[in-house]
Structure formats: structure tokens, C-alpha cells
Tab-separated table of C-alpha atoms and ligand atoms in Angstrom:
chain	number	residue	atom	x	y	z
S	3	MET	CA	2.616	0.149	-10.088
S	4	ASN	CA	6.375	0.203	-10.173
S	5	ILE	CA	8.680	3.037	-10.952
S	6	HIS	CA	12.299	3.742	-12.168
S	7	GLU	CA	15.403	4.066	-10.093
S	8	TYR	CA	15.828	7.854	-11.128
S	9	GLN	CA	11.833	8.666	-10.145
S	10	ALA	CA	12.527	6.627	-6.679
S	11	LYS	CA	15.522	8.772	-5.959
S	12	GLU	CA	13.588	11.904	-6.771
S	13	ILE	CA	11.188	11.113	-3.838
S	14	PHE	CA	13.859	9.914	-2.004
S	15	ASN	CA	15.504	13.167	-1.864
S	16	ARG	CA	12.043	15.312	-1.169
S	17	PHE	CA	11.985	12.812	2.269
S	18	GLY	CA	15.773	13.443	3.154
S	19	VAL	CA	16.769	10.075	2.023
S	20	PRO	CA	20.281	10.690	0.984
S	21	VAL	CA	21.220	9.853	-2.435
S	22	PRO	CA	23.830	10.329	-4.970
S	23	LYS	CA	23.263	13.162	-7.657
S	24	GLY	CA	22.150	12.378	-10.719
S	25	TYR	CA	20.201	13.328	-14.215
S	26	ILE	CA	18.169	11.182	-16.669
S	27	ALA	CA	19.626	11.230	-20.194
S	28	PHE	CA	17.673	9.824	-23.432
S	29	SER	CA	20.829	10.334	-25.635
S	30	ALA	CA	24.452	10.087	-25.242
S	31	ASP	CA	24.534	13.859	-25.904
S	32	GLU	CA	22.593	14.395	-23.121
S	33	ALA	CA	24.452	12.017	-21.023
S	34	VAL	CA	27.520	14.114	-21.645
S	35	GLU	CA	26.021	17.383	-20.515
S	36	ASN	CA	24.823	15.752	-17.437
S	37	ALA	CA	27.942	14.573	-16.298
S	38	LYS	CA	29.471	18.075	-16.949
S	39	LYS	CA	26.755	19.434	-14.820
S	40	LEU	CA	27.401	17.019	-11.907
S	41	GLY	CA	31.135	17.976	-12.406
S	42	GLY	CA	33.810	15.244	-10.640
S	43	SER	CA	35.641	12.814	-12.374
S	44	ILE	CA	33.833	9.529	-11.820
S	45	TRP	CA	30.689	8.975	-13.027
S	46	VAL	CA	28.174	5.866	-13.643
S	47	VAL	CA	26.096	5.257	-16.418
S	48	LYS	CA	22.828	3.406	-15.222
S	49	ALA	CA	19.988	1.633	-17.623
S	50	GLN	CA	16.667	2.645	-16.425
S	51	ILE	CA	14.139	-0.315	-16.599
S	52	HIS	CA	11.760	-1.964	-14.232
S	53	ALA	CA	14.212	-4.591	-13.144
S	54	GLY	CA	17.119	-5.280	-11.011
S	55	GLY	CA	20.112	-7.128	-11.892
S	56	ARG	CA	21.233	-4.500	-14.203
S	57	GLY	CA	24.943	-4.370	-13.165
S	58	LEU	CA	25.446	-8.155	-14.101
S	59	GLY	CA	23.357	-7.848	-17.439
S	60	GLY	CA	25.868	-4.800	-18.491
S	61	GLY	CA	23.330	-2.018	-17.903
S	62	VAL	CA	25.353	-0.506	-15.159
S	63	LYS	CA	28.953	1.229	-16.208
S	64	LEU	CA	31.484	3.408	-14.338
S	65	ALA	CA	33.155	5.875	-16.344
S	66	ARG	CA	36.402	7.897	-15.579
S	67	SER	CA	36.132	10.472	-18.233
S	68	LEU	CA	33.346	12.211	-20.445
S	69	ASP	CA	34.423	10.138	-23.107
S	70	GLU	CA	33.509	7.097	-21.494
S	71	VAL	CA	30.375	8.388	-20.369
S	72	ARG	CA	29.398	8.845	-23.991
S	73	LYS	CA	30.754	5.471	-24.615
S	74	HIS	CA	28.686	3.783	-22.118
S	75	ALA	CA	25.766	5.679	-22.926
S	76	ASP	CA	25.591	4.964	-26.683
S	77	ALA	CA	26.298	1.021	-25.563
S	78	ILE	CA	23.539	1.229	-22.960
S	79	LEU	CA	20.960	3.412	-24.744
S	80	GLY	CA	18.814	0.801	-27.442
S	81	MET	CA	20.558	-2.408	-25.992
S	82	THR	CA	18.168	-5.262	-24.944
S	83	LEU	CA	19.158	-5.868	-21.260
S	84	VAL	CA	18.542	-9.285	-19.911
S	85	THR	CA	18.580	-9.569	-16.223
S	86	HIS	CA	17.404	-12.533	-13.742
S	87	GLN	CA	14.076	-10.012	-13.416
S	88	THR	CA	13.856	-9.538	-17.123
S	89	GLY	CA	12.757	-13.004	-18.339
S	90	PRO	CA	14.768	-14.170	-21.213
S	91	GLU	CA	13.375	-12.014	-23.761
S	92	GLY	CA	15.128	-8.607	-21.876
S	93	LYS	CA	14.073	-5.039	-22.114
S	94	VAL	CA	15.045	-2.544	-24.447
S	95	VAL	CA	16.769	0.755	-22.508
S	96	GLY	CA	15.373	3.736	-23.534
S	97	LYS	CA	17.117	6.333	-20.757
S	98	VAL	CA	19.818	5.928	-18.822
S	99	TYR	CA	20.716	8.146	-15.421
S	100	ILE	CA	24.052	9.634	-15.234
S	101	GLU	CA	25.213	9.514	-11.529
S	102	GLU	CA	28.169	10.711	-9.795
S	103	GLY	CA	30.475	8.059	-8.551
S	104	VAL	CA	30.228	7.316	-5.116
S	105	ASP	CA	33.116	6.132	-2.836
S	106	ILE	CA	32.047	2.942	-1.525
S	107	ALA	CA	33.433	1.475	1.909
S	108	ASP	CA	30.540	-1.222	2.295
S	109	GLU	CA	27.419	-2.388	0.816
S	110	LEU	CA	24.385	-3.211	3.016
S	111	TYR	CA	20.722	-3.681	2.198
S	112	LEU	CA	17.610	-1.862	3.702
S	113	GLY	CA	14.059	-2.595	2.598
S	114	VAL	CA	10.473	-1.914	3.509
S	115	VAL	CA	7.784	-4.325	2.752
S	116	LEU	CA	4.378	-4.923	3.685
S	117	ASP	CA	3.862	-7.855	6.131
S	118	ARG	CA	0.446	-9.279	5.163
S	119	ALA	CA	0.477	-11.969	8.208
S	120	LYS	CA	1.612	-9.338	10.610
S	121	GLU	CA	-0.485	-6.660	8.894
S	122	MET	CA	2.109	-4.346	9.266
S	123	PRO	CA	5.512	-2.735	7.385
S	124	LEU	CA	8.297	-4.805	7.822
S	125	MET	CA	11.751	-3.403	7.897
S	126	MET	CA	14.642	-5.472	6.571
S	127	ALA	CA	18.429	-5.066	6.601
S	128	SER	CA	21.366	-7.175	5.915
S	129	THR	CA	25.157	-6.820	6.005
S	130	GLU	CA	24.852	-8.723	2.330
S	131	GLY	CA	24.337	-5.920	0.248
S	132	GLY	CA	24.824	-5.793	-3.406
S	133	MET	CA	23.649	-9.460	-3.783
S	134	GLU	CA	20.429	-10.772	-4.747
S	135	ILE	CA	18.381	-10.901	-1.402
S	136	GLU	CA	16.411	-13.608	-2.548
S	137	LYS	CA	19.646	-15.863	-2.603
S	138	VAL	CA	20.770	-14.199	0.986
S	139	ALA	CA	17.289	-15.153	2.365
S	140	ALA	CA	17.300	-18.970	1.029
S	141	THR	CA	20.727	-19.667	2.056
S	142	THR	CA	21.894	-17.777	4.950
S	143	PRO	CA	18.480	-16.329	6.425
S	144	GLU	CA	19.829	-15.591	9.512
S	145	LYS	CA	21.925	-12.615	7.649
S	146	ILE	CA	18.594	-10.738	7.004
S	147	ILE	CA	17.523	-8.796	10.283
S	148	LYS	CA	13.704	-7.752	10.089
S	149	VAL	CA	11.546	-5.634	12.433
S	150	ALA	CA	7.635	-5.173	11.907
S	151	ILE	CA	6.532	-1.675	12.813
S	152	ASP	CA	3.350	-1.077	14.146
S	153	PRO	CA	1.798	1.597	12.127
S	154	SER	CA	-0.322	3.230	14.981
S	155	ILE	CA	3.029	3.618	16.770
S	156	GLY	CA	5.267	4.380	13.944
S	157	PHE	CA	9.060	4.189	13.919
S	158	GLN	CA	10.523	4.454	17.017
S	159	GLY	CA	14.457	4.743	18.078
S	160	TYR	CA	14.362	0.885	19.204
S	161	HIS	CA	13.448	-0.278	15.867
S	162	GLY	CA	16.429	1.446	14.454
S	163	ARG	CA	18.703	0.225	17.290
S	164	VAL	CA	17.613	-3.792	16.630
S	165	LEU	CA	18.664	-3.180	12.858
S	166	ALA	CA	21.892	-1.239	13.484
S	167	PHE	CA	22.938	-3.422	15.857
S	168	GLY	CA	22.392	-6.584	13.814
S	169	LEU	CA	24.325	-4.904	11.253
S	170	GLY	CA	26.937	-4.611	13.686
S	171	LEU	CA	27.420	-1.030	13.101
S	172	PRO	CA	29.755	0.759	15.338
S	173	LYS	CA	28.457	3.300	17.756
S	174	GLU	CA	29.149	6.520	16.266
S	175	GLN	CA	27.219	5.516	13.046
S	176	MET	CA	24.155	4.420	14.849
S	177	GLY	CA	22.248	7.935	14.857
S	178	VAL	CA	22.955	8.706	11.346
S	179	PHE	CA	21.697	5.106	10.412
S	180	ILE	CA	18.729	5.382	12.704
S	181	LYS	CA	17.831	8.554	10.996
S	182	PHE	CA	18.123	7.363	7.594
S	183	ALA	CA	15.768	4.428	8.177
S	184	SER	CA	13.348	6.548	9.887
S	185	ALA	CA	13.073	8.840	7.066
S	186	LEU	CA	12.386	5.890	4.758
S	187	TYR	CA	9.848	4.615	6.931
S	188	THR	CA	7.873	8.023	6.631
S	189	LEU	CA	8.726	8.064	2.723
S	190	TYR	CA	6.860	4.317	2.752
S	191	MET	CA	4.064	5.367	4.698
S	192	GLN	CA	3.206	8.683	3.143
S	193	ASN	CA	3.395	7.595	-0.582
S	194	ASP	CA	1.001	4.196	0.182
S	195	ALA	CA	4.490	2.677	-1.011
S	196	GLU	CA	4.153	-1.445	-1.056
S	197	MET	CA	7.954	-2.196	-1.157
S	198	ILE	CA	10.906	-0.206	-1.107
S	199	GLU	CA	14.379	-1.927	-2.179
S	200	ILE	CA	17.645	-0.358	-1.536
S	201	ASN	CA	20.206	-2.775	-2.391
S	202	PRO	CA	22.999	-1.570	-1.908
S	203	LEU	CA	22.668	0.880	0.689
S	204	VAL	CA	26.256	1.953	0.845
S	205	LYS	CA	28.575	3.226	3.577
S	206	THR	CA	30.941	5.762	2.343
S	207	GLY	CA	34.178	6.300	3.348
S	208	ALA	CA	33.311	9.649	4.948
S	209	SER	CA	31.054	6.998	7.225
S	210	THR	CA	27.610	8.392	5.671
S	211	PHE	CA	24.790	6.136	4.230
S	212	VAL	CA	23.537	6.884	0.705
S	213	ALA	CA	21.139	4.673	-1.230
S	214	LEU	CA	22.795	3.752	-4.199
S	215	ASP	CA	20.052	1.992	-5.779
S	216	ALA	CA	16.425	2.602	-5.165
S	217	LYS	CA	13.168	0.522	-6.157
S	218	MET	CA	9.855	1.467	-5.588
S	219	GLY	CA	6.677	-0.155	-6.003
S	220	PHE	CA	3.216	1.186	-4.984
S	221	ASP	CA	-0.296	0.165	-4.042
S	222	ASP	CA	-2.402	0.886	-7.167
S	223	SER	CA	-5.624	1.363	-5.248
S	224	ALA	CA	-3.760	4.355	-3.445
S	225	LEU	CA	-2.638	5.841	-6.608
S	226	GLY	CA	-5.697	8.527	-6.384
S	227	ARG	CA	-4.158	10.175	-3.458
S	228	HIS	CA	-0.845	10.422	-5.381
S	229	PRO	CA	-1.362	12.164	-8.571
S	230	ASP	CA	2.373	13.291	-8.771
S	231	ILE	CA	3.406	9.131	-8.560
S	232	ALA	CA	0.549	7.938	-10.847
S	233	ALA	CA	2.138	10.452	-13.276
S	234	MET	CA	5.436	8.460	-12.944
S	235	ARG	CA	3.856	5.813	-14.705
S	236	ASP	CA	6.077	4.362	-17.779
S	237	ILE	CA	3.344	2.142	-19.952
S	238	THR	CA	6.696	0.971	-22.092
S	239	GLU	CA	7.452	-1.093	-19.252
S	240	GLU	CA	4.118	-2.746	-18.625
S	241	ASP	CA	2.957	-5.931	-20.598
S	242	PRO	CA	1.100	-4.865	-23.461
S	243	ALA	CA	-1.780	-7.298	-23.054
S	244	GLU	CA	-2.340	-6.475	-19.507
S	245	ARG	CA	-2.578	-2.994	-20.071
S	246	GLU	CA	-5.056	-3.611	-22.913
S	247	ALA	CA	-7.055	-5.511	-20.542
S	248	GLY	CA	-7.063	-2.965	-17.917
S	249	GLU	CA	-8.458	-0.482	-20.722
S	250	PHE	CA	-11.445	-3.031	-20.894
S	251	GLY	CA	-12.180	-3.627	-17.282
S	252	LEU	CA	-10.274	-7.096	-17.224
S	253	SER	CA	-8.060	-8.127	-14.628
S	254	TYR	CA	-5.185	-10.241	-16.644
S	255	VAL	CA	-1.986	-11.436	-15.546
S	256	LYS	CA	0.208	-13.600	-18.054
S	257	LEU	CA	1.801	-16.462	-16.747
S	258	ASP	CA	3.534	-19.308	-18.521
S	259	GLY	CA	1.463	-22.276	-18.745
S	260	ASN	CA	-0.673	-23.305	-21.837
S	261	VAL	CA	-4.193	-23.702	-20.496
S	262	GLY	CA	-6.245	-20.243	-20.934
S	263	CYS	CA	-8.616	-19.045	-18.339
S	264	MET	CA	-11.532	-17.144	-18.327
S	265	VAL	CA	-13.086	-16.856	-14.827
S	266	ASN	CA	-15.459	-14.071	-13.431
S	267	GLY	CA	-14.294	-13.417	-9.823
S	268	ALA	CA	-10.825	-13.179	-8.315
S	269	GLY	CA	-11.290	-15.527	-5.827
S	270	LEU	CA	-12.765	-18.184	-8.400
S	271	ALA	CA	-10.126	-17.280	-10.823
S	272	MET	CA	-7.346	-18.400	-8.158
S	273	GLY	CA	-9.337	-21.496	-7.576
S	274	THR	CA	-9.580	-22.186	-11.096
S	275	MET	CA	-5.773	-21.753	-11.540
S	276	ASP	CA	-5.221	-24.090	-8.357
S	277	THR	CA	-7.442	-26.861	-9.814
S	278	ILE	CA	-5.693	-26.692	-12.991
S	279	ASN	CA	-2.424	-27.400	-11.374
S	280	TYR	CA	-4.096	-29.987	-9.120
S	281	VAL	CA	-4.797	-32.204	-12.145
S	282	GLY	CA	-1.550	-31.495	-13.753
S	283	GLY	CA	-1.719	-28.720	-15.795
S	284	THR	CA	-0.464	-24.925	-16.004
S	285	PRO	CA	-2.445	-22.109	-16.452
S	286	ALA	CA	-1.577	-19.639	-19.204
S	287	ASN	CA	-2.975	-16.430	-17.328
S	288	PHE	CA	-5.065	-15.241	-14.483
S	289	LEU	CA	-8.129	-13.351	-16.051
S	290	ASP	CA	-10.987	-11.839	-14.238
S	291	VAL	CA	-13.772	-10.809	-16.366
S	292	GLY	CA	-15.644	-8.974	-13.765
S	293	GLY	CA	-19.421	-9.199	-12.434
S	294	GLY	CA	-20.824	-8.240	-15.595
S	295	ALA	CA	-19.536	-10.394	-18.318
S	296	ASN	CA	-21.106	-10.068	-21.655
S	297	ALA	CA	-20.522	-11.004	-25.333
S	298	GLN	CA	-18.185	-7.873	-25.565
S	299	THR	CA	-16.066	-8.975	-22.546
S	300	VAL	CA	-15.961	-12.393	-23.300
S	301	ALA	CA	-14.823	-11.933	-26.890
S	302	LYS	CA	-12.146	-9.251	-25.396
S	303	GLY	CA	-11.124	-12.034	-23.053
S	304	PHE	CA	-10.470	-14.486	-25.920
S	305	GLU	CA	-8.681	-12.016	-27.989
S	306	ILE	CA	-6.466	-11.051	-24.918
S	307	ILE	CA	-5.614	-15.117	-23.943
S	308	LEU	CA	-5.134	-15.835	-27.376
S	309	LYS	CA	-2.455	-13.371	-28.061
S	310	ASP	CA	-0.181	-15.789	-26.116
S	311	PRO	CA	0.952	-18.359	-28.717
S	312	ASN	CA	1.373	-20.834	-25.717
S	313	VAL	CA	-2.289	-21.303	-25.278
S	314	LYS	CA	-3.640	-24.394	-26.371
S	315	SER	CA	-6.968	-24.844	-25.001
S	316	ILE	CA	-9.242	-22.174	-22.928
S	317	PHE	CA	-10.978	-22.897	-19.830
S	318	VAL	CA	-14.567	-20.615	-19.312
S	319	ASN	CA	-15.068	-21.066	-15.968
S	320	ILE	CA	-17.864	-18.688	-14.831
S	321	PHE	CA	-20.593	-18.674	-11.793
S	322	GLY	CA	-24.041	-17.251	-12.766
S	323	GLY	CA	-24.873	-15.163	-9.563
S	324	ILE	CA	-25.268	-11.643	-10.953
S	325	VAL	CA	-24.496	-12.738	-14.352
S	326	ARG	CA	-27.519	-15.564	-15.757
S	327	CYS	CA	-25.510	-18.668	-17.332
S	328	ASP	CA	-27.898	-18.402	-20.512
S	329	ARG	CA	-26.488	-14.913	-21.427
S	330	ILE	CA	-22.871	-15.934	-20.692
S	331	ALA	CA	-23.660	-18.941	-22.930
S	332	ASN	CA	-25.115	-16.518	-25.788
S	333	GLY	CA	-22.233	-14.387	-25.377
S	334	ILE	CA	-19.380	-17.169	-25.826
S	335	LEU	CA	-21.514	-18.200	-28.990
S	336	GLU	CA	-21.353	-14.691	-30.199
S	337	ALA	CA	-17.533	-14.002	-29.204
S	338	THR	CA	-16.705	-16.963	-31.202
S	339	LYS	CA	-18.316	-15.213	-34.267
S	340	LEU	CA	-15.942	-12.230	-33.618
S	341	VAL	CA	-12.777	-13.590	-32.424
S	342	ASN	CA	-11.300	-16.686	-34.331
S	343	VAL	CA	-10.901	-18.932	-31.546
S	344	ASN	CA	-8.942	-22.079	-32.713
S	345	VAL	CA	-8.483	-23.856	-29.862
S	346	PRO	CA	-10.716	-26.124	-27.633
S	347	VAL	CA	-12.902	-24.286	-25.363
S	348	ILE	CA	-13.844	-26.179	-22.275
S	349	VAL	CA	-17.052	-24.208	-20.951
S	350	ARG	CA	-18.307	-24.663	-17.164
S	351	LEU	CA	-21.193	-22.538	-16.120
S	352	ASP	CA	-23.090	-22.979	-13.012
S	353	GLY	CA	-25.724	-20.952	-11.047
S	354	THR	CA	-28.696	-19.028	-12.290
S	355	ASN	CA	-30.100	-20.871	-15.252
S	356	ALA	CA	-27.148	-22.848	-16.009
S	357	GLN	CA	-29.465	-25.746	-17.279
S	358	GLU	CA	-30.709	-23.585	-20.096
S	359	ALA	CA	-27.122	-22.421	-20.985
S	360	ALA	CA	-26.114	-26.136	-21.268
S	361	GLN	CA	-29.008	-26.716	-23.613
S	362	ILE	CA	-28.010	-23.285	-25.692
S	363	LEU	CA	-24.423	-24.508	-25.918
S	364	LYS	CA	-25.567	-28.312	-26.972
S	365	GLN	CA	-27.653	-26.902	-29.516
S	366	ALA	CA	-24.965	-24.793	-31.120
S	367	ASN	CA	-23.340	-27.799	-31.533
S	368	ILE	CA	-19.630	-26.046	-32.138
S	369	SER	CA	-17.033	-28.886	-32.321
S	370	ASN	CA	-14.409	-26.890	-30.429
S	371	ILE	CA	-16.883	-26.016	-27.357
S	372	ILE	CA	-16.734	-28.645	-24.682
S	373	THR	CA	-18.980	-28.437	-22.047
S	374	ALA	CA	-18.120	-29.531	-18.490
S	375	TYR	CA	-20.285	-30.354	-15.327
S	376	ASP	CA	-18.083	-29.000	-12.178
S	377	LEU	CA	-14.802	-26.980	-11.860
S	378	GLU	CA	-12.733	-30.473	-11.550
S	379	ASP	CA	-14.283	-31.935	-14.789
S	380	GLY	CA	-13.895	-28.655	-16.429
S	381	ALA	CA	-10.214	-28.543	-15.488
S	382	LYS	CA	-9.337	-31.896	-16.529
S	383	LYS	CA	-10.755	-31.541	-19.755
S	384	ALA	CA	-9.056	-28.214	-20.376
S	385	VAL	CA	-5.604	-29.936	-19.480
S	386	ALA	CA	-6.094	-32.928	-21.547
S	387	ALA	CA	-7.393	-30.669	-24.406
S	388	ALA	CA	-4.050	-28.456	-24.247
S	389	LYS	CA	-2.225	-31.728	-24.571
S	390	GLY	CA	-4.134	-32.676	-27.607
S	391	GLU	CA	-6.293	-35.621	-25.717
S	392	ARG	CA	-9.949	-35.711	-24.719
S	393	ALA	CA	-10.701	-36.601	-20.985
K	55	ADP	P1	21.180	-3.573	-10.240
K	55	ADP	O1	20.900	-3.921	-8.838
K	55	ADP	O2	20.153	-3.306	-10.966
K	55	ADP	O3	22.283	-4.493	-11.005
K	55	ADP	P2	22.642	-0.822	-8.636
K	55	ADP	O4	21.877	0.431	-8.868
K	55	ADP	O5	22.374	-1.557	-7.642
K	55	ADP	O6	21.937	-1.879	-10.221
K	55	ADP	O7	24.074	-1.148	-9.328
K	55	ADP	C1	24.934	-2.342	-9.461
K	55	ADP	C2	26.285	-1.998	-8.919
K	55	ADP	O8	26.862	-0.693	-9.501
K	55	ADP	C3	26.445	-1.556	-7.299
K	55	ADP	O9	26.136	-2.590	-6.503
K	55	ADP	C4	27.524	-0.831	-6.952
K	55	ADP	O10	28.778	-1.551	-7.014
K	55	ADP	C5	27.660	-0.217	-8.348
K	55	ADP	N1	27.226	1.426	-8.466
K	55	ADP	C6	25.718	1.670	-8.957
K	55	ADP	N2	25.606	3.062	-8.668
K	55	ADP	C7	26.818	3.287	-8.271
K	55	ADP	C8	27.536	4.907	-8.109
K	55	ADP	N3	26.728	6.112	-8.173
K	55	ADP	N4	28.738	4.719	-7.920
K	55	ADP	C9	29.275	3.852	-7.613
K	55	ADP	N5	29.274	2.498	-7.705
K	55	ADP	C10	27.892	2.569	-8.243
K	56	MG	MG1	20.829	-3.035	-6.767
């Protein structure tokens, strides 16, 4: 689960990671009130959406008067903000964060992610703050300094020194930076975060460090331990089809291909997507119907897959282990009565009672149901059907 910048900064504050002062606003009036509460004479009006690159898209604006605060808030609230992370359709802005303007001497980058290969949190720093870090990683990877932190030891001074030396910080700023990084590590661990990104981490004119931007993502499986963070969920930021799938116990992720996939088990679902790619197609989604697939879950699966107008065929790839294939075959037939399935459905059922299942589908004799005898055969038929051909 991801949260907004203003929510991440609230957590930063609690853990002693310095952030500029700010308040969230849902209207231009509230934005002006917040600016008055903050005092000072320079404010920044920041669109709150779950995506980066807001500045370039026109979602972060500096204001030098209360009139400008109002003008910017008016313009940003309700706008459809398009950034490199939102996709071309963009995201509608429902709230703005009003923050004190910070005197920026230098923009750095600091982040923590989970390094799955090392099985440790990885802290990364770079002098190239304020830019897309993916671009820095691709063009000048040597400008990203990385330290893996063994959780059984925790963050130590030497971790901080590796990063501080790498950033070329002068001696008198090292202590402050190391304290900042140490607090960030504690915050990452204690909240079961999956990633934290501060881009930019700002060195101010007064030589202190402030998190000017804050992105946080959490391990969904650990949210039960953090009701305060679970409460920060903003469902308006989530894909409606993915949310609906979740409510029915289906795990669905929309992708941009045209072959819909309905599979039981996450591993088989990944293998199915790989095979579709391997035979020259592109999957439209990941969908794991889970271990207890029945007519209702299959029908819901069809419904969710077919919400995506790009879907030109559906590959049902189910291994009957806990569930029997004949029940799935009947489930598919029933589901096609519940949902108008208007694209070819390629069915590969293997495992317990696979023979009976094939018989059931054959007898039903439904023109848009095509049976397949193994994974590759099914993938080929599904990819061909998506192209309007028959394999
Ligand atoms: P995004 O990464 O989504 O574009 P940021 O929060 O990083 O959004 O803001 C973009 C840029 O706007 C920053 O790199 C910084 O130059 C400027 N900025 C953001 N917040 C402030 C602030 N409080 N004071 C001064 N400048 C800011
Ligand atoms: Mg940023």
C-alpha cells in the first residue's frame, strides 16, 4: 500500500526525520487558511496523488503571496495531473498540501528499499537529487551510493559514513546527516515499510537536512500490525477493478496486453504470463483465482477481466489439485451464463479429473470455448485468438 506525501511526512515527524511544516487542504479557502497558519512569506502548493513527477506536470507551485496560494490551489485542485508515473490518463487531484517554502542550497537523494537478493534493507544516496532516480541509475549508476544494512545489527555509524563520504559532505555536516539516515532506517523498520524515497533531500542555507518530498510504500501483509497506517489508505488512488477483485478474494493486477488470464495459484499465473510472452503475445492481466475456484469466482474473474476493453481473448489455465477439473469445467459453463463473455475463451484444465472436464466442455459445444491440452498449446491458441486467428 502507498500513502500520500503529507501522510508520509506526518510519520517522518513522529520519528524525528526533519520535514518542512505543512497542512493538508481540500479547498482554496482552506489552502489560504493553512498558509496564514504557517506564517512566513513563501509557500508551496503541492498536489497530493500517489505518483511522483508532480513538479514537472504542474502539480507543485511556489506562491509568494496569499493571493498566489489561492490561485495555485484553485488551479491544482480538480486538475487531471499527468506525470511519468500516472500513465497518460493522469490522476484527478482532490487535495493539496500547503507547505512552507524552504531555502534550498542543494538537492540530494536518499531512499530505502528492500534488497530481495541480499535479504536486507538497502539505503541509497545520491548527489543527483530532484531528478528521476531511474534515469540516474541507467546513465550514471556510479552516482548512487548503496549500503545494505543487516537487520540483526541495525544502522551503524559506518553505514552513515559510507553514504556521507560518497555524497562528499563536509566534515561538519556528517553528524547531522548520519542522525537523519539513522532515524530514517528506524522509521523504515518499525513501520514495516517496503520503500521510502526522499527526492529531494534538501540541504538548506543553514546547513541542515530536510525531507522536501516523501514517498512511502508498505508491506500489505504487515498492515495488520499497523492500524494507524492502514487507516491512511486512500481508495480513490487505487485501480477500481483491482479493488473489486480484492473484495472477492481474487488477486488481480491490470497490465497492458490483450490476452486475459485466469489462473489458480500465483506461481502458475506468473508462468502463464511468461508463456504468453514466449509465444509472442502480451498478457492483459495477472489474475489468481486462488485455491477454491468455483462458478462464482470464475464468473467474477470473467467480469473483471472483461472490464478491460483491450482484452481480445481469455486463457483459463487451472490446475486441479485441491479443486477438481470437472467442477471447474462446470463452473466455466455456469459462469458464461452469468456473464456475457464475448471473446474466445481458451481452457486448459489439468490434474484431477481432467478427462471428465474435457468431456464436459466438448459436450457443451459452445463455439467460443476452445480447449487446449497443455500450457504452451493454450498460450498459442490464446495469442492467436487475440489476433483474430486460430492456432
Ligand atoms: P515531485 O517529485 O512529485 O515532482 P517534489 O515534492 O519533489 O514533487 O517537488 C518538486 C520540486 O519542487 C522539488 O524538487 C523542489 O525543487 C520544489 N519544492 C517542493 N517542495 C518545496 C518546498 N517546501 N520549498 C521549496 N521548494 C519546494
Ligand atoms: Mg520529488
